[in-house]
CSV table of C-alpha atoms in Angstrom, one decimal:
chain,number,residue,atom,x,y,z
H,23,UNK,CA,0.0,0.0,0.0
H,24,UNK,CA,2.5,2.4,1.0
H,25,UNK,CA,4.6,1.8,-2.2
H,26,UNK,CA,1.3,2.5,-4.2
H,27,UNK,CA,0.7,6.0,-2.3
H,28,UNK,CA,4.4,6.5,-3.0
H,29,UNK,CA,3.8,5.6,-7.1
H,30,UNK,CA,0.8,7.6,-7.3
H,31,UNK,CA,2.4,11.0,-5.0
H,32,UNK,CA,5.1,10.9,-7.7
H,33,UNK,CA,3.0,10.5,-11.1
H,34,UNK,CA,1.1,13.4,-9.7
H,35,UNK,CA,4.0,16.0,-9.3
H,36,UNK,CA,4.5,17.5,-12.9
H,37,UNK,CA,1.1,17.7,-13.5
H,38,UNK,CA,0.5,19.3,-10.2
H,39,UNK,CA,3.7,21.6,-10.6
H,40,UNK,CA,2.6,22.2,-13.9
H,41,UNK,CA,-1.1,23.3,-13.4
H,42,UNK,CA,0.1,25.5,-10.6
H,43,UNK,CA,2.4,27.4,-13.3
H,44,UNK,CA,-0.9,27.3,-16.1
H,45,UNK,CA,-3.1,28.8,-13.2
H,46,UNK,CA,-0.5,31.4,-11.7
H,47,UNK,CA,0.0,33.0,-15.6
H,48,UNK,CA,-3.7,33.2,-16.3
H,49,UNK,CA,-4.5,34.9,-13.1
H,50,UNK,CA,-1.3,37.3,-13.1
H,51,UNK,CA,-2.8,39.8,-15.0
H,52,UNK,CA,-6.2,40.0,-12.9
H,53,UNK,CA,-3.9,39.1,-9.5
H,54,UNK,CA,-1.1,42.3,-10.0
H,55,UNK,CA,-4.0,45.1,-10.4
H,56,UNK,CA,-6.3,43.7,-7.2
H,57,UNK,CA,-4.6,44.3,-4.0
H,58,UNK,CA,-7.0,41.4,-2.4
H,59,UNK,CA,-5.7,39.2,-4.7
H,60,UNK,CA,-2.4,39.6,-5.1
H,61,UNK,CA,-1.5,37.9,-1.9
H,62,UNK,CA,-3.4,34.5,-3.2
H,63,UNK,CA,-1.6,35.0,-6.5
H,64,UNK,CA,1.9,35.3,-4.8
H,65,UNK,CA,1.5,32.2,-2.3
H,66,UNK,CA,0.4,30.4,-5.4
H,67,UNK,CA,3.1,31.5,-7.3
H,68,UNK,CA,5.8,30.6,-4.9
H,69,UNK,CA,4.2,27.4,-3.9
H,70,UNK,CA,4.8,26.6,-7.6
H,71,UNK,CA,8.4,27.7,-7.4
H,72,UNK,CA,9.0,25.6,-4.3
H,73,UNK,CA,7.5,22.7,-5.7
H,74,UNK,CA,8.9,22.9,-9.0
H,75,UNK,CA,12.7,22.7,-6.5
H,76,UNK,CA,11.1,19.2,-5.1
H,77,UNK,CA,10.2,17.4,-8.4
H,78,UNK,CA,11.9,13.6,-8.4
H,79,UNK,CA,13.8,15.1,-11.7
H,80,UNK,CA,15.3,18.3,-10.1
H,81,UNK,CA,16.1,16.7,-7.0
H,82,UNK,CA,17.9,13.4,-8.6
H,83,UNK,CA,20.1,16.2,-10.6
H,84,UNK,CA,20.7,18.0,-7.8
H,85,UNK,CA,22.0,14.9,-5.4
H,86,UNK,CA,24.8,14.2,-8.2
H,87,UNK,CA,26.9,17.7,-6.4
H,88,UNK,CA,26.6,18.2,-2.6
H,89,UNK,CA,27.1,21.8,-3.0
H,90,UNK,CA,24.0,22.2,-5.8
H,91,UNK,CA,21.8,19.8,-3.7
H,92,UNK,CA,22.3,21.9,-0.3
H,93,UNK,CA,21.5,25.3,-3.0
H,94,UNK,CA,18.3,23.5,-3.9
H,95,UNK,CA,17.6,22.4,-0.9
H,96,UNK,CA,17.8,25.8,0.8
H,97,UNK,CA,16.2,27.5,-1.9
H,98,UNK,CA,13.5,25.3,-1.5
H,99,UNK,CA,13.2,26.3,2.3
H,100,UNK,CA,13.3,29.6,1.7
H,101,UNK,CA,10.9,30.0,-0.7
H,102,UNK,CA,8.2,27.5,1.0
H,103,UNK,CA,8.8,30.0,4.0
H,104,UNK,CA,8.0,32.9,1.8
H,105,UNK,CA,5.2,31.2,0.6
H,106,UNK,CA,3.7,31.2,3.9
H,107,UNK,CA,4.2,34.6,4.6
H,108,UNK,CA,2.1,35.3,1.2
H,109,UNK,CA,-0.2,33.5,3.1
H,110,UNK,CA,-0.6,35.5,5.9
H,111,UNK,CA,-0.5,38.3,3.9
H,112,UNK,CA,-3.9,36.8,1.8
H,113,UNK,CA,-5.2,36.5,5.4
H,114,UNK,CA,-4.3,40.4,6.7
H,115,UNK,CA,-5.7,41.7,3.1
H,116,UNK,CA,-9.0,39.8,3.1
H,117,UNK,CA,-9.8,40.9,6.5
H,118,UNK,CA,-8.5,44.0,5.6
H,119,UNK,CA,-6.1,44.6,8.4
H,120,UNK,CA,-3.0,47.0,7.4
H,121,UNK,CA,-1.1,46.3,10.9
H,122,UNK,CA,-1.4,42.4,10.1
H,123,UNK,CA,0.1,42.8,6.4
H,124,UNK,CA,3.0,45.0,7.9
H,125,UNK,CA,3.4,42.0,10.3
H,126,UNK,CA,3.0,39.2,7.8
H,127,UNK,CA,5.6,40.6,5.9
H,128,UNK,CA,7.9,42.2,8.8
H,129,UNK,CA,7.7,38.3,10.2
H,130,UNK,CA,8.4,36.6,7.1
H,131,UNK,CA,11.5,38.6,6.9
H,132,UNK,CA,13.2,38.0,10.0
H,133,UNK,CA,11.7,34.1,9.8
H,134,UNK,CA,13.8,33.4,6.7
H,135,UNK,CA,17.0,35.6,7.9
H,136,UNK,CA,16.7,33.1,11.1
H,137,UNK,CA,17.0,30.0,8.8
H,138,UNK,CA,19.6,32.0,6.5
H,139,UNK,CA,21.9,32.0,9.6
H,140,UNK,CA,20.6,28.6,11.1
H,141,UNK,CA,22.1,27.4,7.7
H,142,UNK,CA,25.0,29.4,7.8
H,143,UNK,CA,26.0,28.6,11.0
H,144,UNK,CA,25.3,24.8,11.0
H,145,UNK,CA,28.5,22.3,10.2
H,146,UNK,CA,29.0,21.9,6.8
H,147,UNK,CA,26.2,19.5,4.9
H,148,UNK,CA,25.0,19.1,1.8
H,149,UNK,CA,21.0,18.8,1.2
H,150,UNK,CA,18.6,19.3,4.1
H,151,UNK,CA,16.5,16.1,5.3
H,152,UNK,CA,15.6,14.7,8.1
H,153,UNK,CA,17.3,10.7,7.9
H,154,UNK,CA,15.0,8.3,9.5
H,155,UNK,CA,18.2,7.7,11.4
H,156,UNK,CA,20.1,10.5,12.8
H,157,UNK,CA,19.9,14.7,13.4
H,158,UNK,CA,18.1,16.3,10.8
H,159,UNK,CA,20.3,18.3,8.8
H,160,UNK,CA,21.4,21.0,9.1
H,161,UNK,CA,19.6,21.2,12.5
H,162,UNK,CA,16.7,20.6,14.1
H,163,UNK,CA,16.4,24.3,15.1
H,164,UNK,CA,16.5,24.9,11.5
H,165,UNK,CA,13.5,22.3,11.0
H,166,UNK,CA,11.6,23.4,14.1
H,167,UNK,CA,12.1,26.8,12.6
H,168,UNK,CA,10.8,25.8,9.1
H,169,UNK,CA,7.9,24.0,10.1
H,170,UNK,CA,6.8,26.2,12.7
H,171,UNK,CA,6.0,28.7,10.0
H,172,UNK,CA,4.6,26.6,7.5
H,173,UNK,CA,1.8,25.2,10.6
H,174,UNK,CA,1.3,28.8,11.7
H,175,UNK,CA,0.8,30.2,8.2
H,176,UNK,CA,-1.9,27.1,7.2
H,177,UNK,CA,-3.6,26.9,10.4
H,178,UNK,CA,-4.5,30.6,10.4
H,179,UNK,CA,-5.2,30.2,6.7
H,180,UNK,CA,-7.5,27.2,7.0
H,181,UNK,CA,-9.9,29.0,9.9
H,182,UNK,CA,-9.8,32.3,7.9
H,183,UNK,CA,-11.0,30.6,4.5
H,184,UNK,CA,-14.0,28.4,6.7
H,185,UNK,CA,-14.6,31.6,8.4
H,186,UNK,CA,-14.9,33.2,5.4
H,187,UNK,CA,-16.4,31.2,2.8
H,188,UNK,CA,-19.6,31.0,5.3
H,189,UNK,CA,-20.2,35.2,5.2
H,190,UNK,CA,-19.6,35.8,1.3
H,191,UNK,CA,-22.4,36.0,-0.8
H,192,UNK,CA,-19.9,35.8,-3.8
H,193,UNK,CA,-20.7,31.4,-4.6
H,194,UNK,CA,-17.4,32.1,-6.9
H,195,UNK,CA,-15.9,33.8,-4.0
H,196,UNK,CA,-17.3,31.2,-1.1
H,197,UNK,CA,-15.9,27.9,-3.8
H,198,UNK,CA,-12.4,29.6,-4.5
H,199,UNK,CA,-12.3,29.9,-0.5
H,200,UNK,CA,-13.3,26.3,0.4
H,201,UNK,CA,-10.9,25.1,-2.4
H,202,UNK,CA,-7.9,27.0,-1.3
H,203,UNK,CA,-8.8,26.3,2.4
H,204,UNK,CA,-8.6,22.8,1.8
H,205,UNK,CA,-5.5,22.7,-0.3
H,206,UNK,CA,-3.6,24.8,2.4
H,207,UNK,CA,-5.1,21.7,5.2
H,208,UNK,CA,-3.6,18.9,3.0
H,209,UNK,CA,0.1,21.2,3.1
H,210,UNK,CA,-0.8,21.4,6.7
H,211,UNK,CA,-0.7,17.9,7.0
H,212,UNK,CA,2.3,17.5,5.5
H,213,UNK,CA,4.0,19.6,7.6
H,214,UNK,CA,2.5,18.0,10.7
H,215,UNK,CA,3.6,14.2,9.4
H,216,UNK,CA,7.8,16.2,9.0
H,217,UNK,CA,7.3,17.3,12.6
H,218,UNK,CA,6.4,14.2,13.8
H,219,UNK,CA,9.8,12.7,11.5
H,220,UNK,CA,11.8,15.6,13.6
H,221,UNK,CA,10.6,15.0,16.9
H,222,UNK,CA,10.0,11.5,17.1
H,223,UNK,CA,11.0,9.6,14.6
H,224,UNK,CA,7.6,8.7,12.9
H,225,UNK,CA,7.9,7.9,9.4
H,226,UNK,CA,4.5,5.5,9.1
H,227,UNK,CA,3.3,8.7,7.0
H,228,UNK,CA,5.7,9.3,4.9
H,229,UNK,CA,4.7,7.6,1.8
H,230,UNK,CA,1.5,9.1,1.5
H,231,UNK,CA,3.1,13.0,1.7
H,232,UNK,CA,3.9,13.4,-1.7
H,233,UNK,CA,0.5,12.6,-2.8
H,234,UNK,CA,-0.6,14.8,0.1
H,235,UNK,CA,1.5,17.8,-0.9
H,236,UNK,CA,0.6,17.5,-4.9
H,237,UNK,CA,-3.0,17.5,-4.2
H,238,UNK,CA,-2.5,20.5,-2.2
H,239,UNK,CA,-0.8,22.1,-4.7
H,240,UNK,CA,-3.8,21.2,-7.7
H,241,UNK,CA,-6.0,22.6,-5.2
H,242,UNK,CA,-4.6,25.6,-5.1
H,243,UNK,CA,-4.3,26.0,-8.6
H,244,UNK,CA,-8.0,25.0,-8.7
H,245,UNK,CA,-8.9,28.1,-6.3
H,246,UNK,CA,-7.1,30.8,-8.3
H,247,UNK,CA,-8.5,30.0,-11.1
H,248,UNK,CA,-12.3,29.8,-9.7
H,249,UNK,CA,-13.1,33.5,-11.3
H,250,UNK,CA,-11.7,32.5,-14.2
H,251,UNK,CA,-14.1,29.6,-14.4
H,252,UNK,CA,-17.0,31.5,-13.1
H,253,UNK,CA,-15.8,34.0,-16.5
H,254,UNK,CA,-15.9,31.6,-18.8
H,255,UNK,CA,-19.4,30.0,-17.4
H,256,UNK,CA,-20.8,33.5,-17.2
H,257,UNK,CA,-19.9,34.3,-21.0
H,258,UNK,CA,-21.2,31.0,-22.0
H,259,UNK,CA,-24.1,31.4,-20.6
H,260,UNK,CA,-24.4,35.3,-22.3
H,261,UNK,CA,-23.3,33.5,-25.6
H,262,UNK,CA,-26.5,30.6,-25.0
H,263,UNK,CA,-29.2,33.7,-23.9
H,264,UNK,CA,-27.9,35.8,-27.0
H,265,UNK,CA,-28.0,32.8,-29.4
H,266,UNK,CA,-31.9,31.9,-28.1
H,267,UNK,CA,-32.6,35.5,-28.3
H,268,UNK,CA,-31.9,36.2,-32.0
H,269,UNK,CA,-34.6,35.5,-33.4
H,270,UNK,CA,-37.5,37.4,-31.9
H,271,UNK,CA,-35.3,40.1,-31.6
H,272,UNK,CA,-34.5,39.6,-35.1
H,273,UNK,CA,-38.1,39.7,-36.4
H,274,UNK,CA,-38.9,42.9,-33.8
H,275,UNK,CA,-35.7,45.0,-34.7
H,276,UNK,CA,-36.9,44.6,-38.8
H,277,UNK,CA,-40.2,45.9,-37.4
H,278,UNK,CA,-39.2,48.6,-35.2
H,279,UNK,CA,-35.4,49.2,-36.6
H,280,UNK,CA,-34.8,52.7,-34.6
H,281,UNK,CA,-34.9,50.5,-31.0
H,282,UNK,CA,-31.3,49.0,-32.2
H,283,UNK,CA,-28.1,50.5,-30.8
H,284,UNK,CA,-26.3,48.9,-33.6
H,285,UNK,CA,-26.7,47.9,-37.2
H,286,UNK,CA,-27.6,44.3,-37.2
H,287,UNK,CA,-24.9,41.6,-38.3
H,288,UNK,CA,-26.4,39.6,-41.4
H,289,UNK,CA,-26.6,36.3,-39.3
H,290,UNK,CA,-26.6,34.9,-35.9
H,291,UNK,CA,-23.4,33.1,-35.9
H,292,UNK,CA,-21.6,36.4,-37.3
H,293,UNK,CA,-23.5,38.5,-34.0
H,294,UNK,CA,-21.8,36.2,-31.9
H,295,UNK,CA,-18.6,35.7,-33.3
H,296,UNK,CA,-18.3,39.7,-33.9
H,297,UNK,CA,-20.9,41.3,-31.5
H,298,UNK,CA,-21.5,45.0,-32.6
H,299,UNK,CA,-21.4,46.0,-29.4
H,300,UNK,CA,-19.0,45.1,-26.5
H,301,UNK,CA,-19.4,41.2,-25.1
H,302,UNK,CA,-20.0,42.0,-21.9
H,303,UNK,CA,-23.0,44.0,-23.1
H,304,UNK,CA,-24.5,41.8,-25.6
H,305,UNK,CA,-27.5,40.0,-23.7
H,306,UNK,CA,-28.0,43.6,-21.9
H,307,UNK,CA,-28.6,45.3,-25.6
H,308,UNK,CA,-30.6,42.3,-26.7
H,309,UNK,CA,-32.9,42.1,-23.7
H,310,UNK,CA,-33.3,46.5,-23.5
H,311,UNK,CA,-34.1,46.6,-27.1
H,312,UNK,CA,-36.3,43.6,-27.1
H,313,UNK,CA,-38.1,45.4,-24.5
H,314,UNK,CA,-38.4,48.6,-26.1
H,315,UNK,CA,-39.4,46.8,-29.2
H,316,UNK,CA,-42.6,45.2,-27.5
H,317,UNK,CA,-43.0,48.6,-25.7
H,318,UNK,CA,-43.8,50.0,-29.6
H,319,UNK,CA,-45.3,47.0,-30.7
H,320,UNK,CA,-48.0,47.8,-27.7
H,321,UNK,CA,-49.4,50.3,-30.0
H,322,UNK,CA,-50.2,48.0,-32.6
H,323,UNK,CA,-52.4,45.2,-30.8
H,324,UNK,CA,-55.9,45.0,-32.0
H,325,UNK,CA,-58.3,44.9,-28.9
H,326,UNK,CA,-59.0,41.9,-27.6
H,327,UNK,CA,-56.3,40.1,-28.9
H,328,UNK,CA,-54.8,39.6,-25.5
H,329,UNK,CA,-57.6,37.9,-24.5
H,330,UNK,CA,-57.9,35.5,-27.4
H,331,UNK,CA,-54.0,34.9,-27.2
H,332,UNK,CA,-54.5,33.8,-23.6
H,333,UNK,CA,-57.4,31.7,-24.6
H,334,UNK,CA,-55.6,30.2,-27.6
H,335,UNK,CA,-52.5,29.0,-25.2
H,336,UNK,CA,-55.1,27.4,-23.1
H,337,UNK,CA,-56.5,25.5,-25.5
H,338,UNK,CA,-53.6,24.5,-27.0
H,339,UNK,CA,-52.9,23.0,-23.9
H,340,UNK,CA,-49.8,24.8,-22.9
H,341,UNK,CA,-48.5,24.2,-18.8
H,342,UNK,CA,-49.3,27.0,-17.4
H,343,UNK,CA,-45.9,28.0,-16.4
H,344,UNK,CA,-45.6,28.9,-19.9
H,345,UNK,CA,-48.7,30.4,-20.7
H,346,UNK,CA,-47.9,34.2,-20.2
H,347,UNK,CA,-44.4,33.8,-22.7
H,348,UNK,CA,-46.9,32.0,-25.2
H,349,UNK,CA,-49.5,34.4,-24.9
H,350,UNK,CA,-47.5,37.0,-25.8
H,351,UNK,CA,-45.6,35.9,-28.3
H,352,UNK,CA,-48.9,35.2,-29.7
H,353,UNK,CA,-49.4,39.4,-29.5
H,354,UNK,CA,-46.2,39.7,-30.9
H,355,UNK,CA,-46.5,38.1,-34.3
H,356,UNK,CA,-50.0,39.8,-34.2
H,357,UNK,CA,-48.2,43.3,-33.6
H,358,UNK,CA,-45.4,42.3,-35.5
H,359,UNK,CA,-47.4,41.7,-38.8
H,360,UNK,CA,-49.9,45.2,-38.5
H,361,UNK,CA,-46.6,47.5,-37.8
H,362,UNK,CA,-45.1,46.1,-41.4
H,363,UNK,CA,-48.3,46.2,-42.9
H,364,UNK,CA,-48.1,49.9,-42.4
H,365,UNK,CA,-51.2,49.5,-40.4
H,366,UNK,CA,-51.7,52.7,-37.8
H,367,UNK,CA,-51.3,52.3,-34.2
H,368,UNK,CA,-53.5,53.3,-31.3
H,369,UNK,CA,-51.7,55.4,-29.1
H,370,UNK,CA,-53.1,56.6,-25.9
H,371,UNK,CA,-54.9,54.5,-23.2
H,372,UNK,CA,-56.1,51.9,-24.8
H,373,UNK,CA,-52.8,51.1,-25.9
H,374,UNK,CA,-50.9,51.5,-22.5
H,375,UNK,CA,-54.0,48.8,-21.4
H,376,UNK,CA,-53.6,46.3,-24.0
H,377,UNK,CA,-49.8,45.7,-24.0
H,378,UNK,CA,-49.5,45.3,-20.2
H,379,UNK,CA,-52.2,43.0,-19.8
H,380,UNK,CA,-50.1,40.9,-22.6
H,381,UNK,CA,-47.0,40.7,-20.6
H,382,UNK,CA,-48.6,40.1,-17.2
H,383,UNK,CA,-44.9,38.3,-16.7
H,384,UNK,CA,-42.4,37.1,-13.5
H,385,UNK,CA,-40.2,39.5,-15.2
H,386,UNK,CA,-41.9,42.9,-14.4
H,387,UNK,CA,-39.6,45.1,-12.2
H,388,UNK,CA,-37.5,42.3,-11.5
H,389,UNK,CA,-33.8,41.8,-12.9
H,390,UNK,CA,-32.1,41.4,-16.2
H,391,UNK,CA,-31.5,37.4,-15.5
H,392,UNK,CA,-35.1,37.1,-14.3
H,393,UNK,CA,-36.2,39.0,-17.7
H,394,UNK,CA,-33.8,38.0,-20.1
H,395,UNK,CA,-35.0,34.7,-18.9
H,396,UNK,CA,-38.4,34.7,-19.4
H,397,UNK,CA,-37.4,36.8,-23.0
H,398,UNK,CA,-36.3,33.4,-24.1
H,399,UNK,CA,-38.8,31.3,-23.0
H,400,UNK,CA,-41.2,33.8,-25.2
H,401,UNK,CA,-38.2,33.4,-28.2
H,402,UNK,CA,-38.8,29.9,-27.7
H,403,UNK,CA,-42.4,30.0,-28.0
H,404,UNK,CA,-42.4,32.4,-30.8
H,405,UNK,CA,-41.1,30.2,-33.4
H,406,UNK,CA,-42.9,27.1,-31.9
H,407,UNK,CA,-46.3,25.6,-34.5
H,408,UNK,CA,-48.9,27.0,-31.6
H,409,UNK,CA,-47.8,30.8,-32.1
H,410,UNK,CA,-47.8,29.8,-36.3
H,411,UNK,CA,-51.5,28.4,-36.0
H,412,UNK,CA,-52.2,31.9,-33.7
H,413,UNK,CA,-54.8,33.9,-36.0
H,414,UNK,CA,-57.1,36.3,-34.4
């Protein structure tokens, strides 16, 4: 079992090392101009650094010179150390406290000038290990030292991020938290498993710790690059609402052209491929000028055609969760068709009565997800055989 855990710890370290690199350059961009999460980024980064030192295939090149294998070695150290100081510093800028960062950092100095002259002053040694037999070298005040700020850094990592991820309202937010939170627990235990090495001997844990410390390490990658994720399903789900859209806006921008912001593309692959307007703002323009477009259309509905749309749904036999979209996209094709056939409209009260009682809808006064929502359910029903067979 314990060679197994061993096997599997290894196969995992490039492709831990190298997803921690993959995440750290997506996220530096975003990372350097946020002051909340530039200290994430940086213990991120580092981790990568420091893990990238302990990979089977820097270490085995190291161990062929004594001299480069105690330079890795206490590269390694040092770098893990500064890692968790970027830690603490993620911890002082989330809660916002400017005498904790100043302390984060002010500690993390004078931790890694301790271990510079724990090294310095230790007898001379090549790499740093602790032998299942035998003083750790260099020192064990060197590893007490080491460790002591790695357990420090994760434990008050681990309650900040459970503390957190509880409060935010953020679910992007609340999953990068848990996920970094339980990468930083896994580190913590593999720090826990070295003290136990120091102090006592213990080594039944050993095998499993490089599968414990990659995991940590994908896990971190995995919390930096939540936003990125929560990007990329945001825009996908613009791209699916625009997409479903086009149509019915389609048919009402050729009927009421002035409500556009833009020119139309000729096609709805070439609207989402080059949006005329910025992406961001796509389903926003869709949704506002679908609106105003059914606004005008108001104007053209017959009397009673309301009524006999509602009726027609019904008999159609509809659910009745979609009965209001159905209805008025009923309305619409009605509205649609007199506004082209230069019929005139009917300004005035009886106007502003008709079109509201046609869009009787969830999404009155609510937000543009709840509307642009039920926008596509009437999209949907507006090119469906029971609005085609509509005729008042």
């Amino acid at each position: 079992m314990a060679t197994e855990l061993l096997a599997l710890g290894d196969a995992l370290a490039v492709p831990s090392v190298v997803c921690l690199w993959a995440a750290v350059l997506l996220r530096a961009p975003a990372a350097l101009r946020s002051p909340q999460q530039r200290g994430l980024w940086l213990a991120v980064a580092t981790a990568a650094a420091a893990m990238t030192l302990n990979l089977p295939a820097v270490v085995a090149h190291a161990m062929r010179d004594p001299a480069h294998s105690h330079a890795v070695g206490l590269t390694r150290n040092l770098i893990g150390v500064l890692s968790a100081g970027a830690v603490l510093y993620f911890v002082a800028a989330a809660t916002r406290g400017r005498a904790l960062q100043i302390a984060a950092w002010t500690g993390t100095a004078v931790w890694l000038a301790a271990l510079a002259v724990l090294d310095a002053t230790a007898p001379a040694h090549g790499t740093h290990t602790i032998p299942a037999q035998g003083d750790p070298v260099p020192s064990t005040a060197y590893w007490m030292l080491l460790i002591a700020a790695h357990l420090i850094a994760n434990a008050v990592c681990v309650a900040l991020c459970w503390r957190y991820s509880g409060r935010t309202e953020s679910r992007a937010l609340a999953f990068g938290l848990r996920l970094f939170g339980l990468g930083t627990a896994l580190a913590g235990v593999f720090w826990v498993a070295f003290l136990l090495k120091a102090l006592f001997g213990s080594t039944w844990a050993m095998p499993a710790m490089p599968l414990t410390m990659n995991l940590h390490g994908l896990l971190r990658a995995a919390a930096i690059l939540v936003p990125t994720v929560f990007a990329l399903r945001g825009a996908a789900a613009d791209t699916a609402t625009a997409w479903r859209l086009w149509p019915l806006w389609r048919d009402l921008v050729q009927a009421v052209p002035h409500v556009a912001l833009t020119r139309p593309r000729a096609g709805r692959l070439l609207e989402l491929l080059w949006p005329p307007v910025p992406r961001n703002l796509l389903v926003y323009r869709k949704v506002i000028e679908t609106r105003d477009a059914i606004l005008i259309l108001g104007d053209y509905v017959a009397p009673g055609v309301p009524e006999l749309a509602a009726a027609h749904v019904t008999v159609r036999g509809i659910p009745e969760p979609r009965r209001p979209a159905a209805a008025l996209a009923c309305v619409l094709k009605e509205a649609r068709e007199a506004k082209l056939a230069g019929r005139s409209g009917m300004p005035g009260p009886a106007a502003q009565w008709v079109l509201p009682a046609a869009m009787q809808t969830p999404a009155e006064g609510t937000g543009l997800e709840d509307e642009a929502r039920f926008l596509v359910d009437v999209a949907r029903a507006y090119g469906s055989p029971e609005t085609a067979a509509f005729a008042p």
